[in-house]
mmCIF file of C-alpha atoms and ligand atoms in Angstrom:
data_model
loop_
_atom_site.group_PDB
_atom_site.id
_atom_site.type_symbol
_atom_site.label_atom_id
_atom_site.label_comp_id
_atom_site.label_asym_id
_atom_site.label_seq_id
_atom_site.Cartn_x
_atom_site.Cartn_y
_atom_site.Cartn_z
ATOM 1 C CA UNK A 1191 -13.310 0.965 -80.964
ATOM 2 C CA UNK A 1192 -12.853 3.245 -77.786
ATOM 3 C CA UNK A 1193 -11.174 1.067 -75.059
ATOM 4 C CA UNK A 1194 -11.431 1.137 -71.071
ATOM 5 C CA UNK A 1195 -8.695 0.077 -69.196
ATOM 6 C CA UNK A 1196 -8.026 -0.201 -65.019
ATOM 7 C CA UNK A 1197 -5.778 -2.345 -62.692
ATOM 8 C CA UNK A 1198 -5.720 -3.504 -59.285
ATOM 9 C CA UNK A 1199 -2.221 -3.977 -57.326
ATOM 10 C CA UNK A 1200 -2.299 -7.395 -55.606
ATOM 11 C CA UNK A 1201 -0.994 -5.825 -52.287
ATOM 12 C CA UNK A 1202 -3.262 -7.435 -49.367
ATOM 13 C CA UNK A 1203 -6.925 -8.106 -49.229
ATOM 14 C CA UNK A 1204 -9.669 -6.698 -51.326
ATOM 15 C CA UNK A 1205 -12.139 -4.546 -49.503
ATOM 16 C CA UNK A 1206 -14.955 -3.192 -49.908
ATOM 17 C CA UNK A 1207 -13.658 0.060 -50.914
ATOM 18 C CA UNK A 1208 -11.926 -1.360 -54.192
ATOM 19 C CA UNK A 1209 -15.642 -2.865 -55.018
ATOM 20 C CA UNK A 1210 -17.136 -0.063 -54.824
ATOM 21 C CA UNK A 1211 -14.713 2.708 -55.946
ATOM 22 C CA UNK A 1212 -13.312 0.453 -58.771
ATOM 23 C CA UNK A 1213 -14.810 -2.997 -59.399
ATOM 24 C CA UNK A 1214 -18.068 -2.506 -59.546
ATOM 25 C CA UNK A 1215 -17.890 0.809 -61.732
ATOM 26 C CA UNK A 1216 -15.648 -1.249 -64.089
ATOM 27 C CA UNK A 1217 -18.641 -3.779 -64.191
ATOM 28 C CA UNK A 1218 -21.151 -1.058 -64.476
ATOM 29 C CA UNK A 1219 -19.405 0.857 -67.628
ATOM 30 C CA UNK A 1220 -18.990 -2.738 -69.403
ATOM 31 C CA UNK A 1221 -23.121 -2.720 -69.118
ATOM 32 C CA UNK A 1222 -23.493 0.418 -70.437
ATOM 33 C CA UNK A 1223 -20.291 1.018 -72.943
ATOM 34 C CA UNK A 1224 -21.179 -1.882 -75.103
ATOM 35 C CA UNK A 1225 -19.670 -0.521 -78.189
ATOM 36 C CA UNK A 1226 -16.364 -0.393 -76.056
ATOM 37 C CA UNK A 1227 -13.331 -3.437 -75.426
ATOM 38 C CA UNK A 1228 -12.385 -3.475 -71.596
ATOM 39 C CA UNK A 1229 -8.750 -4.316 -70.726
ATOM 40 C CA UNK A 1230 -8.343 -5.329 -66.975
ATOM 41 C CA UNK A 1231 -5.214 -6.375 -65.268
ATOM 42 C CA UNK A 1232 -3.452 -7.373 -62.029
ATOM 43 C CA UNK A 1233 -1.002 -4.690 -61.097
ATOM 44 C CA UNK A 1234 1.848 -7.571 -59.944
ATOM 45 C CA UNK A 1235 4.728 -5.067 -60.892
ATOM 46 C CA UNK A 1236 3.364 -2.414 -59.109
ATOM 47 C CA UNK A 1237 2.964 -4.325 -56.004
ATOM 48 C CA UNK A 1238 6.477 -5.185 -55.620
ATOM 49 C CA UNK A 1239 7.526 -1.653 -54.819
ATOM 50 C CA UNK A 1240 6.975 -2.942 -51.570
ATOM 51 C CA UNK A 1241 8.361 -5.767 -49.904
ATOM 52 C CA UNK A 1242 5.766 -9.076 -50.796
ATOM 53 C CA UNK A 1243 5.847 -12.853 -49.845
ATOM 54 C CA UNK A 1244 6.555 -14.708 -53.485
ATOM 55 C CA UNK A 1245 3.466 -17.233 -52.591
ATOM 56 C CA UNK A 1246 1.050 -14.759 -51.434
ATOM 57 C CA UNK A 1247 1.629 -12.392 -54.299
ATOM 58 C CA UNK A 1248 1.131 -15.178 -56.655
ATOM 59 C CA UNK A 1249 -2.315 -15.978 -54.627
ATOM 60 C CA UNK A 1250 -3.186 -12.847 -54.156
ATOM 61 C CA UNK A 1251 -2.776 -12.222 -57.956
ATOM 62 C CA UNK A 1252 -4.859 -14.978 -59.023
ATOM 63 C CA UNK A 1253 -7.458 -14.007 -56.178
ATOM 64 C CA UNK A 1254 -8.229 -10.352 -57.470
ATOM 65 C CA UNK A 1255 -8.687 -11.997 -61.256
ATOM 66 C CA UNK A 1256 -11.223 -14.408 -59.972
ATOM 67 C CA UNK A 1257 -12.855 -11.677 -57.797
ATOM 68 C CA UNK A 1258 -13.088 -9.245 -60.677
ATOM 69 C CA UNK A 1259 -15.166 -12.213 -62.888
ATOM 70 C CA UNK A 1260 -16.991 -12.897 -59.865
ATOM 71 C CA UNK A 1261 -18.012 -9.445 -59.490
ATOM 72 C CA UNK A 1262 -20.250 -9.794 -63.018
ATOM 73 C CA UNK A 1263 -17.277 -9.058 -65.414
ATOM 74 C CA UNK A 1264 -18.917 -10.047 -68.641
ATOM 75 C CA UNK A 1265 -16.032 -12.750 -69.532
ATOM 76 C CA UNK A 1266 -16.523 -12.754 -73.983
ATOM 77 C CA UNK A 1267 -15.755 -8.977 -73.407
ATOM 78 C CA UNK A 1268 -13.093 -8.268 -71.142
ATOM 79 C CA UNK A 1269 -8.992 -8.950 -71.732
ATOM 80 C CA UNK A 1270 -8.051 -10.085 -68.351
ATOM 81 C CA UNK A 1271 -4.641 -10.293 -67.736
ATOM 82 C CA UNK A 1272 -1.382 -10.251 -65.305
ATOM 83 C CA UNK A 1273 0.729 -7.139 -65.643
ATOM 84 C CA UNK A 1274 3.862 -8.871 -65.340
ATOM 85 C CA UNK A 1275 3.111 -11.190 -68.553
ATOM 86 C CA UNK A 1276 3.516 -8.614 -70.471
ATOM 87 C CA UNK A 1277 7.499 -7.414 -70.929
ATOM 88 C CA UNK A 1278 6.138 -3.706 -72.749
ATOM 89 C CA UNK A 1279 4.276 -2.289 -69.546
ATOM 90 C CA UNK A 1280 8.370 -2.519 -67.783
ATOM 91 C CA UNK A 1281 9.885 -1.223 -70.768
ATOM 92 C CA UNK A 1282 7.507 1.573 -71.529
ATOM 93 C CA UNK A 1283 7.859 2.667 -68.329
ATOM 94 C CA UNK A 1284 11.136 3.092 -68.633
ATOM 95 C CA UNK A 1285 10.812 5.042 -71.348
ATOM 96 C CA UNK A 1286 8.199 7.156 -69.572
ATOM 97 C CA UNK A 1287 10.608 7.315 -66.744
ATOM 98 C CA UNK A 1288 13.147 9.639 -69.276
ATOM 99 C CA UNK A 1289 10.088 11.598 -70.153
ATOM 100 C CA UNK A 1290 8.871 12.859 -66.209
ATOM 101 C CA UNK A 1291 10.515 15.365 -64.249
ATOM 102 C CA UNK A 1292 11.497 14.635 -60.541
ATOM 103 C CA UNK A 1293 9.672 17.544 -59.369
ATOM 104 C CA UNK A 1294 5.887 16.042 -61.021
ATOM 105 C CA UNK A 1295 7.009 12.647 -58.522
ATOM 106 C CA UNK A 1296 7.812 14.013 -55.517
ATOM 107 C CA UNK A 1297 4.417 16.094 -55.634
ATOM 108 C CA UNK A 1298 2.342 12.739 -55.589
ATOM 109 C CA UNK A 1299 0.637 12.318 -52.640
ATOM 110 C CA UNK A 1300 0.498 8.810 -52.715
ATOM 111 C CA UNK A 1301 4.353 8.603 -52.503
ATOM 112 C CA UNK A 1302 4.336 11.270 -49.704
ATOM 113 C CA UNK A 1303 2.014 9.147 -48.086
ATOM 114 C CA UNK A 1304 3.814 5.981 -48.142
ATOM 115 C CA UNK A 1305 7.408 7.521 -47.563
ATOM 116 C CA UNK A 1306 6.312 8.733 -44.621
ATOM 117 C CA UNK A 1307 4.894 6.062 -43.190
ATOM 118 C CA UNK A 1308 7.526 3.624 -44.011
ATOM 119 C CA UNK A 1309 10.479 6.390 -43.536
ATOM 120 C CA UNK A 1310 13.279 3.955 -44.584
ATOM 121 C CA UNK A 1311 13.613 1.403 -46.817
ATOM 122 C CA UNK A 1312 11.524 3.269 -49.712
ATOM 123 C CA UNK A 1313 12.311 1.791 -52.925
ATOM 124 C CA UNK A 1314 13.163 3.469 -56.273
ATOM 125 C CA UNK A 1315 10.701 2.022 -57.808
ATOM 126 C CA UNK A 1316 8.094 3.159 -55.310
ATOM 127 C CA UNK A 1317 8.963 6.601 -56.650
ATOM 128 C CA UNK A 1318 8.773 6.325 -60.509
ATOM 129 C CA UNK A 1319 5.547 4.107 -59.698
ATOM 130 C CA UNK A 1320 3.315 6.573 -61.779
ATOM 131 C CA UNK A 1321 5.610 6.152 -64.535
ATOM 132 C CA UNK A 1322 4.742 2.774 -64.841
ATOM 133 C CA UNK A 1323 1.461 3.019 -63.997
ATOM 134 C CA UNK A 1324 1.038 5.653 -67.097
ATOM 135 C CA UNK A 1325 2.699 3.446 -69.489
ATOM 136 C CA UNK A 1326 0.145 0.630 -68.271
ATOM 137 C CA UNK A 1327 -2.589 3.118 -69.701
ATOM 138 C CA UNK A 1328 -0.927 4.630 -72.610
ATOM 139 C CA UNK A 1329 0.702 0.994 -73.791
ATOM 140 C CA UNK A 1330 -2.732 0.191 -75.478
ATOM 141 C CA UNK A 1331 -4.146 3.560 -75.953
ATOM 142 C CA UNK A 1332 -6.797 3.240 -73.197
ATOM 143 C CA UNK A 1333 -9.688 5.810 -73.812
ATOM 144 C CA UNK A 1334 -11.170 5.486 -70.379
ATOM 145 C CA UNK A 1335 -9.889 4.542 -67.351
ATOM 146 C CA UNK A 1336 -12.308 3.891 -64.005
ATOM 147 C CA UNK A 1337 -10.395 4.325 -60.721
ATOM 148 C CA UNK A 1338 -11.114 5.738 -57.192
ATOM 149 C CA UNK A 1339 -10.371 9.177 -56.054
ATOM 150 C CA UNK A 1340 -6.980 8.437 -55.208
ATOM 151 C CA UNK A 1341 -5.777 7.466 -58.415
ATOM 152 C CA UNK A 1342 -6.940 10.949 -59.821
ATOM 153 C CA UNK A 1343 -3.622 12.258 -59.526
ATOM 154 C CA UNK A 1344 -1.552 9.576 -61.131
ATOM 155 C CA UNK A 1345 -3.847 9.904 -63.993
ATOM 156 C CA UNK A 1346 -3.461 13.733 -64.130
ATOM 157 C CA UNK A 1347 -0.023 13.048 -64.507
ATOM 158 C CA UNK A 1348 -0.338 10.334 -66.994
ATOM 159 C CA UNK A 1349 -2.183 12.637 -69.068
ATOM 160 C CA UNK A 1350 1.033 15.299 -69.115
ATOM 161 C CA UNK A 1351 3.245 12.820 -69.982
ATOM 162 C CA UNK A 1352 1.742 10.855 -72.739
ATOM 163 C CA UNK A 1353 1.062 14.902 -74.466
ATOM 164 C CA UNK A 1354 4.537 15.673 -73.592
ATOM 165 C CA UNK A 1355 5.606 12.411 -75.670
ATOM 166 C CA UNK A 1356 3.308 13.595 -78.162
ATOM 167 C CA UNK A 1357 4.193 16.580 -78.517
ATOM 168 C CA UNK A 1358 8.042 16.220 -78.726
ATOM 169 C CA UNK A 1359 7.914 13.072 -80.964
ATOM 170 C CA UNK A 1360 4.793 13.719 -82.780
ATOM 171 C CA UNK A 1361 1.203 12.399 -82.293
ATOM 172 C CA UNK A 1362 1.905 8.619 -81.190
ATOM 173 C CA UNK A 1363 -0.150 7.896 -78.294
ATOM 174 C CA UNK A 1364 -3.894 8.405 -76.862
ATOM 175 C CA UNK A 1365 -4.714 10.383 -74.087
ATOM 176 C CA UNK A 1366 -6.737 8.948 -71.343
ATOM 177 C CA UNK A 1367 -9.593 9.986 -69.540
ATOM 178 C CA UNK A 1368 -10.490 8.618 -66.039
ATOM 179 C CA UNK A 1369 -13.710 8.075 -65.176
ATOM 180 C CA UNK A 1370 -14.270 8.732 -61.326
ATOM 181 C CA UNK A 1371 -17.636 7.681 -59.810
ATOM 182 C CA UNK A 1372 -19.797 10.574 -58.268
ATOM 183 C CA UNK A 1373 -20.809 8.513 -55.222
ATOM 184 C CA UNK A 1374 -18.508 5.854 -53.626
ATOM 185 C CA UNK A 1375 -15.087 6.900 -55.040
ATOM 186 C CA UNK A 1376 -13.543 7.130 -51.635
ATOM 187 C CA UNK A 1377 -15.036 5.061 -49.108
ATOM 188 C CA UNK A 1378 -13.863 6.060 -45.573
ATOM 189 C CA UNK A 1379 -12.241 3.743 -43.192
ATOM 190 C CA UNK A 1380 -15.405 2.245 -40.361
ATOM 191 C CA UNK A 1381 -12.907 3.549 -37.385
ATOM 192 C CA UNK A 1382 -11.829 6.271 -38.454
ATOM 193 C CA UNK A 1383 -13.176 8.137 -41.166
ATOM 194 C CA UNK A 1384 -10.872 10.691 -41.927
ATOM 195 C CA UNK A 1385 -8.987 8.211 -43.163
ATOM 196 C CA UNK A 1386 -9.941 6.031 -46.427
ATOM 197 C CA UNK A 1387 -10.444 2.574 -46.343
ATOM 198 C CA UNK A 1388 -7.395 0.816 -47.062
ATOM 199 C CA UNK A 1389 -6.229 -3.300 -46.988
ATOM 200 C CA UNK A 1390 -3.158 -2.207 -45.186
ATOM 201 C CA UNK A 1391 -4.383 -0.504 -42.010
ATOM 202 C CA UNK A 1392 -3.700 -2.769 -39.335
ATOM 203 C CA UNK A 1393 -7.186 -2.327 -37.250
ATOM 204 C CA UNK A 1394 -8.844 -4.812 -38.973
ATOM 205 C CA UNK A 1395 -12.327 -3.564 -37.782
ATOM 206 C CA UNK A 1396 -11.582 -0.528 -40.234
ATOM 207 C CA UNK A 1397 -12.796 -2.189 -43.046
ATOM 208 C CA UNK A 1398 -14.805 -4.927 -44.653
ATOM 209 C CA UNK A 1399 -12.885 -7.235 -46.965
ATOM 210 C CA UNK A 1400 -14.472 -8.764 -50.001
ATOM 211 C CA UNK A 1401 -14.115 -12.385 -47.876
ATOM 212 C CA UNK A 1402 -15.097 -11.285 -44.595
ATOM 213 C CA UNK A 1403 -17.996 -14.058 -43.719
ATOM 214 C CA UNK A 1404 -21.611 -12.307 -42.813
ATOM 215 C CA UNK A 1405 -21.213 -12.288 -38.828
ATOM 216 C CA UNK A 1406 -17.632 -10.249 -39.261
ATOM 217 C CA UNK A 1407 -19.192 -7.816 -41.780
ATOM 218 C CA UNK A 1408 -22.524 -7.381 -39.566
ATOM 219 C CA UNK A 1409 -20.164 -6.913 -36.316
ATOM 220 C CA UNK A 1410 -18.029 -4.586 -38.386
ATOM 221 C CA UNK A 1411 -20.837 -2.234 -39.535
ATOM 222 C CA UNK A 1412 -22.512 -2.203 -35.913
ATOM 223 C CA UNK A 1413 -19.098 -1.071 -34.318
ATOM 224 C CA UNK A 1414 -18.338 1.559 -36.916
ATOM 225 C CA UNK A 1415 -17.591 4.529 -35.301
ATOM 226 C CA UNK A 1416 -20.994 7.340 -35.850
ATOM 227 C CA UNK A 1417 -21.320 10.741 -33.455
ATOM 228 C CA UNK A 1418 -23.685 11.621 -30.911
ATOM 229 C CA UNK A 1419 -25.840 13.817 -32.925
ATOM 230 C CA UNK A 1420 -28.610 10.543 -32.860
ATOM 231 C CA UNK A 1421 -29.686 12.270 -36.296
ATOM 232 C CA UNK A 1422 -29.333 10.583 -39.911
ATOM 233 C CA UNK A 1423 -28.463 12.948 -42.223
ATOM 234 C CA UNK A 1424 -26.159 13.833 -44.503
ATOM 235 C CA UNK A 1425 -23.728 15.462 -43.098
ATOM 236 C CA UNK A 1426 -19.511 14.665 -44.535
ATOM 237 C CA UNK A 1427 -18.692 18.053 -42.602
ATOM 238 C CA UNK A 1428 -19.747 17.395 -38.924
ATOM 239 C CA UNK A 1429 -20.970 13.294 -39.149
ATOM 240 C CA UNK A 1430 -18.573 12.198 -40.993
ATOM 241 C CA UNK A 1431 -18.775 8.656 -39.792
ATOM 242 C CA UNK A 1432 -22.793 8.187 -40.415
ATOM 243 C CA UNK A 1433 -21.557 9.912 -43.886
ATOM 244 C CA UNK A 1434 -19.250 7.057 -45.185
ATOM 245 C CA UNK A 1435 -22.304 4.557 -43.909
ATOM 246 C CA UNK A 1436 -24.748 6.468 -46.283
ATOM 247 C CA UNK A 1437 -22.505 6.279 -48.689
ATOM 248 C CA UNK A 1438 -21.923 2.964 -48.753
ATOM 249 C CA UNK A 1439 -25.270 2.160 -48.989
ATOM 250 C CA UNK A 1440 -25.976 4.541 -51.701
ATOM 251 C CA UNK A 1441 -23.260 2.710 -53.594
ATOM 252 C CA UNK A 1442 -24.226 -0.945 -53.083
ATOM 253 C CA UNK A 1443 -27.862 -0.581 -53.682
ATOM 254 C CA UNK A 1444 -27.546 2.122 -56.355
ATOM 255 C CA UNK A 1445 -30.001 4.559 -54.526
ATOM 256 C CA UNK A 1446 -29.550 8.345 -53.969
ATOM 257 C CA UNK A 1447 -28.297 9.188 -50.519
ATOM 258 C CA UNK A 1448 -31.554 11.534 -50.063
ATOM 259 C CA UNK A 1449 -33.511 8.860 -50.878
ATOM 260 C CA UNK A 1450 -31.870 6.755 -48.175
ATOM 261 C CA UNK A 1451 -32.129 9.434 -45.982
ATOM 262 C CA UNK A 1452 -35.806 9.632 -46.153
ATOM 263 C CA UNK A 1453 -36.728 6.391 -45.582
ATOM 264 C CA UNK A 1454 -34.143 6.329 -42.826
ATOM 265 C CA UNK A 1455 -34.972 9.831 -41.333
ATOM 266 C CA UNK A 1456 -36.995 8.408 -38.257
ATOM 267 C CA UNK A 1457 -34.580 5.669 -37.244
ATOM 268 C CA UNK A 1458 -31.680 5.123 -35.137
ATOM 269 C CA UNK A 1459 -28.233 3.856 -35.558
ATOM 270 C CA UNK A 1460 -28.895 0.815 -34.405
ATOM 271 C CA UNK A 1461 -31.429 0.213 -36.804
ATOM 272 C CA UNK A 1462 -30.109 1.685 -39.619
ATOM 273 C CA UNK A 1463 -26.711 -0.149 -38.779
ATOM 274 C CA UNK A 1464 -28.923 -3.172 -38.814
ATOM 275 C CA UNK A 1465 -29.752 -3.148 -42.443
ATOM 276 C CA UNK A 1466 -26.923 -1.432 -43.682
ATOM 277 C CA UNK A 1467 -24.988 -4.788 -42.427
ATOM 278 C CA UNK A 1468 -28.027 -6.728 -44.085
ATOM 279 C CA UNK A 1469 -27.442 -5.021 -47.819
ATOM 280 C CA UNK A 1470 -23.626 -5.653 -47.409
ATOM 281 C CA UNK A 1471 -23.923 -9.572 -46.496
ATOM 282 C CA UNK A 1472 -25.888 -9.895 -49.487
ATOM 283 C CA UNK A 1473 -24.336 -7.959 -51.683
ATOM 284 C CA UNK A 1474 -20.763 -9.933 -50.687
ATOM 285 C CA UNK A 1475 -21.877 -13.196 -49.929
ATOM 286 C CA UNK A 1476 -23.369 -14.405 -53.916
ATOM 287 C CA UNK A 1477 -20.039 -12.731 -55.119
ATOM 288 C CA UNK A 1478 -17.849 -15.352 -52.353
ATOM 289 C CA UNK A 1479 -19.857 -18.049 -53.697
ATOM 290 C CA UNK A 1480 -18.922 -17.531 -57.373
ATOM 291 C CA UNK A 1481 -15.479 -16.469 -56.653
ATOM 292 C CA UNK A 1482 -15.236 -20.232 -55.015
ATOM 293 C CA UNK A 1483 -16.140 -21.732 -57.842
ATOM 294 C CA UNK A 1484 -13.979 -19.452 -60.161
ATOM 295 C CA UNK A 1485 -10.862 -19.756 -57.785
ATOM 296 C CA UNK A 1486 -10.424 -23.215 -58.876
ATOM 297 C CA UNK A 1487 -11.506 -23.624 -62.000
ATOM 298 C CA UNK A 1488 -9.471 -24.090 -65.701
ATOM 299 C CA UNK A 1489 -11.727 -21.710 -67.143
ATOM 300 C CA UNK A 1490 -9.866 -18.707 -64.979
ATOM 301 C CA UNK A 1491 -6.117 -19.797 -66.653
ATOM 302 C CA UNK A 1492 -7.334 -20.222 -69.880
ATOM 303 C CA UNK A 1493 -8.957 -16.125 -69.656
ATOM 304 C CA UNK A 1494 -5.883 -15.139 -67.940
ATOM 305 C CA UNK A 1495 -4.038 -16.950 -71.487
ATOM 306 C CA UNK A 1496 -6.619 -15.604 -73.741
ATOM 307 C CA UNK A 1497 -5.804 -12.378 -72.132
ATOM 308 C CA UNK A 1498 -2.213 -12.054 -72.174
ATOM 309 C CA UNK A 1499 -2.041 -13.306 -75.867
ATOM 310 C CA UNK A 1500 -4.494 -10.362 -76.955
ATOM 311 C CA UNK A 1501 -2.692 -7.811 -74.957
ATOM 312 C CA UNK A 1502 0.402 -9.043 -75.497
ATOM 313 C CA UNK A 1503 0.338 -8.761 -79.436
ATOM 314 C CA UNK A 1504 -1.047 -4.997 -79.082
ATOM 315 C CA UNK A 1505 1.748 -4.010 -76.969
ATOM 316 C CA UNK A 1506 4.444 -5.648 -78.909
ATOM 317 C CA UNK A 1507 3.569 -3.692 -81.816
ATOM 318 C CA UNK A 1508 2.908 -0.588 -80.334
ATOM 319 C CA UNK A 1509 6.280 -1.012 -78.691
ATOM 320 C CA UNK A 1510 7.846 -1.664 -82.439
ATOM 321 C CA UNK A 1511 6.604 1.811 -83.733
ATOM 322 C CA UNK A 1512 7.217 3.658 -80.425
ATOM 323 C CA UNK A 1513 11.085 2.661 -80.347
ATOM 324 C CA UNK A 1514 11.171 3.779 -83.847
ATOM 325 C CA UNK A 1515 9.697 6.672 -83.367
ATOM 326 C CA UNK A 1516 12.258 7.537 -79.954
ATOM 327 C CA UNK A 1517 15.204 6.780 -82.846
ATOM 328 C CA UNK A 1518 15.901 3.502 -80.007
ATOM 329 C CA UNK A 1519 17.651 0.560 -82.203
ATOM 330 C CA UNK A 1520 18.571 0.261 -85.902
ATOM 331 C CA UNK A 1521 15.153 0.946 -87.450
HETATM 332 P P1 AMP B 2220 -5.410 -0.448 -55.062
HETATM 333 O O1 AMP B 2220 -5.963 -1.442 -54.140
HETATM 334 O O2 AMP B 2220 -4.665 0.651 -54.368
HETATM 335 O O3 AMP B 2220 -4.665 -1.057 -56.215
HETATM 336 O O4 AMP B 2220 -6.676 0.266 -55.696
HETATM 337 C C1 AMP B 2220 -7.434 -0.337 -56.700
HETATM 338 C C2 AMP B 2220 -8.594 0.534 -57.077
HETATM 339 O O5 AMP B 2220 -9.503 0.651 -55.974
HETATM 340 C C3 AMP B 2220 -8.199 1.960 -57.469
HETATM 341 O O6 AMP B 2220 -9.014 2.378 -58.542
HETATM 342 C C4 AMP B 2220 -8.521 2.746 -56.228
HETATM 343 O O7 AMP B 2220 -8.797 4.089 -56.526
HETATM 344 C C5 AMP B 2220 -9.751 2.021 -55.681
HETATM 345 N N1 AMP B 2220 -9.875 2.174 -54.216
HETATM 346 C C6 AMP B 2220 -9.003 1.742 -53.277
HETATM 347 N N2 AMP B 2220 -9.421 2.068 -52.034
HETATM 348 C C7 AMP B 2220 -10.596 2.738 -52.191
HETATM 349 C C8 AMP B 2220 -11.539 3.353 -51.276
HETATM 350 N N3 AMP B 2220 -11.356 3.332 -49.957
HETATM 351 N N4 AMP B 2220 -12.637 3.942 -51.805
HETATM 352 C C9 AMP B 2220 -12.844 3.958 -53.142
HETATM 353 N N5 AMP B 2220 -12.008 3.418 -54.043
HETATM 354 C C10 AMP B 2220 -10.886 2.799 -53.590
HETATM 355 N N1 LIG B 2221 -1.933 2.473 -59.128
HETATM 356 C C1 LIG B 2221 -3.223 1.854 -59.029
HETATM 357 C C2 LIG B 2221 -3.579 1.709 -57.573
HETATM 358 O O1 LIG B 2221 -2.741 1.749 -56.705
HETATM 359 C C3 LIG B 2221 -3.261 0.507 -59.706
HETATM 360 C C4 LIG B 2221 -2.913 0.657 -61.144
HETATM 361 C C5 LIG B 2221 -1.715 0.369 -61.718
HETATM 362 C C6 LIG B 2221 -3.768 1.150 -62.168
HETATM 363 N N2 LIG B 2221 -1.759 0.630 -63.042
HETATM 364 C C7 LIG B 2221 -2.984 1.117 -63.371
HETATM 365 C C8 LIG B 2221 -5.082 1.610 -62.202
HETATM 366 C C9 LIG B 2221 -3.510 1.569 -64.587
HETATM 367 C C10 LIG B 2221 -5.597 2.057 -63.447
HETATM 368 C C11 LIG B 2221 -4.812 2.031 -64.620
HETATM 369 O O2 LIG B 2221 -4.723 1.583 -57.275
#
């Protein structure tokens, strides 16, 4: 059975940019791949390459599990789980870690990114991040894994390293595909839309969280910055702002952007704001209410048990063969 695998990093808030870049195309695939098994984990590991607060990591952790069933994960299919649970993702990557070259990590943007924001104080592990993240994948074979535009290059690399295992130690593990939506894989941040909507920019009007309450996503959406053109239209190169808007909406409601445009064509901003703010509230609001009654329920710990037992047994024995295989050990 072909298997599709993802993972979120607990690192602040969830926004509306994960949903629609990652969540909800995980949700959609699981609809249409029925013939497939869907691993889905909290990225805890990876989110300590930064500096976290030990009780809001732990929250936070628990928060993006609930959110992800809460989104419409179909619970009998899915092996939810907590990266950290799970001693093989560390010691894979390690592994994976002798099998990268310096060079392939210092080309990844998203280090370059980070390192130069933070400029001291970068951690080691923030650098051999993709190693982990590969063995994450290649640890159960994943087939298919959905993430947003940004993630495109980890998985690139991912891909070279799990052939370069193969290929030195013989055929041993599966090499992934990502699956990258064609609309909504890189929402833009409402502010400033050069920039992609991130949890960890600190103007807060920049983007909608999945718990913002409907007034703060209606505000949010009016005051998101557009051009003075006055014309809705598709346009990424010269409105980039009204862009990311049409975007959005083409992603939550599952429309095409010309057909959005259409009806649209005729309106203003205002207007157009005005119901763009509508479709969000109630596309976020149902998923608050069921993550508040998923938050505190047993049924979330006993997934997150089923889960880590399932995965848990996979990766152990995988981990058996691929030590063997490395000559690691006495047999
Ligand atoms: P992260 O929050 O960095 O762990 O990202 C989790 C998932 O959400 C990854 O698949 C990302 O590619 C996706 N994602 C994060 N931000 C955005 C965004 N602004 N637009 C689309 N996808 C995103
Ligand atoms: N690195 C991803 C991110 O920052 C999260 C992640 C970690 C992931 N391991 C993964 C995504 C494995 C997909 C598959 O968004």
């Amino acid at each position: 059975m072909k298997r599709v695998l993802s993972g979120i990093k607990p690192t602040g808030t969830l926004t509306l940019g994960n949903y629609l870049g990652a969540i909800k195309q995980f949700v959609k695939l699981q609809r249409k791949m029925t013939d497939c098994e869907f691993y889905l984990f909290v990225a805890d590991m990876h989110a300590i390459t930064t500096r976290q607060v030990p009780s809001e990591l732990r929250k936070r952790s628990l928060d993006i599990a609930a959110m992800y069933l809460a989104c419409g994960l179909d619970k009998e299919r899915t092996i939810l789980f907590i990266q950290s649970e799970i001693n093989e993702h560390v010691e894979l990557g390690y592994i994976l870690q002798s099998n990268v070259y310096m060079g392939e990590l210092e080309r990844m943007t998203q280090f370059k990114d980070k390192a130069q924001k933070q400029e001291t104080s970068i951690t080691a592990s923030l650098f051999t991040y993709p190693a982990l993240m590969a063995a994450d994948i290649i640890l159960y074979d994943a087939d298919y894994v959905p993430v947003g535009d940004d993630q495109k290059q980890h998985l690139e690399l991912t891909r070279t390293i799990a052939s370069r295992f193969n290929n030195y130690y013989g055929d041993f593990f599966t090499v992934p595909e990502p699956i990258i939506p064609e609309v909504g894989a890189r929402i833009m941040d409402l502010q400033n839309p050069e920039k992609k909507m991130s949890k960890s920019e600190e103007n807060d009007k920049g983007y909608i969280t999945m718990f913002d309450d409907a007034e703060t996503i209606r505000r949010k959406i009016r005051s998101a910055v557009t051009d003075s053109e006055g014309v809705i239209r598709f346009d990424p190169q010269n409105q980039q702002g009204l862009a990311n808007l049409l975007t959005i909406y083409a992603s939550a409601t599952d429309r095409d952007i010309e057909d959005i445009v259409n009806q649209y064509k005729d309106s203003s901003y205002k207007d157009f704001k005005e119901d763009l703010g509508e479709v969000i509230v109630n596309l976020l609001v149902p998923i608050q209410e069921k993550y508040n009654e998923i938050i505190k329920s047993q049924e979330l710990q006993d997934l997150l048990d089923r889960g880590r037992d399932i995965a848990s047994d996979y990766a152990f024995k995988k981990m058996r063969k691929c030590k063997k295989k490395i000559g690691l050990g006495r047999k």
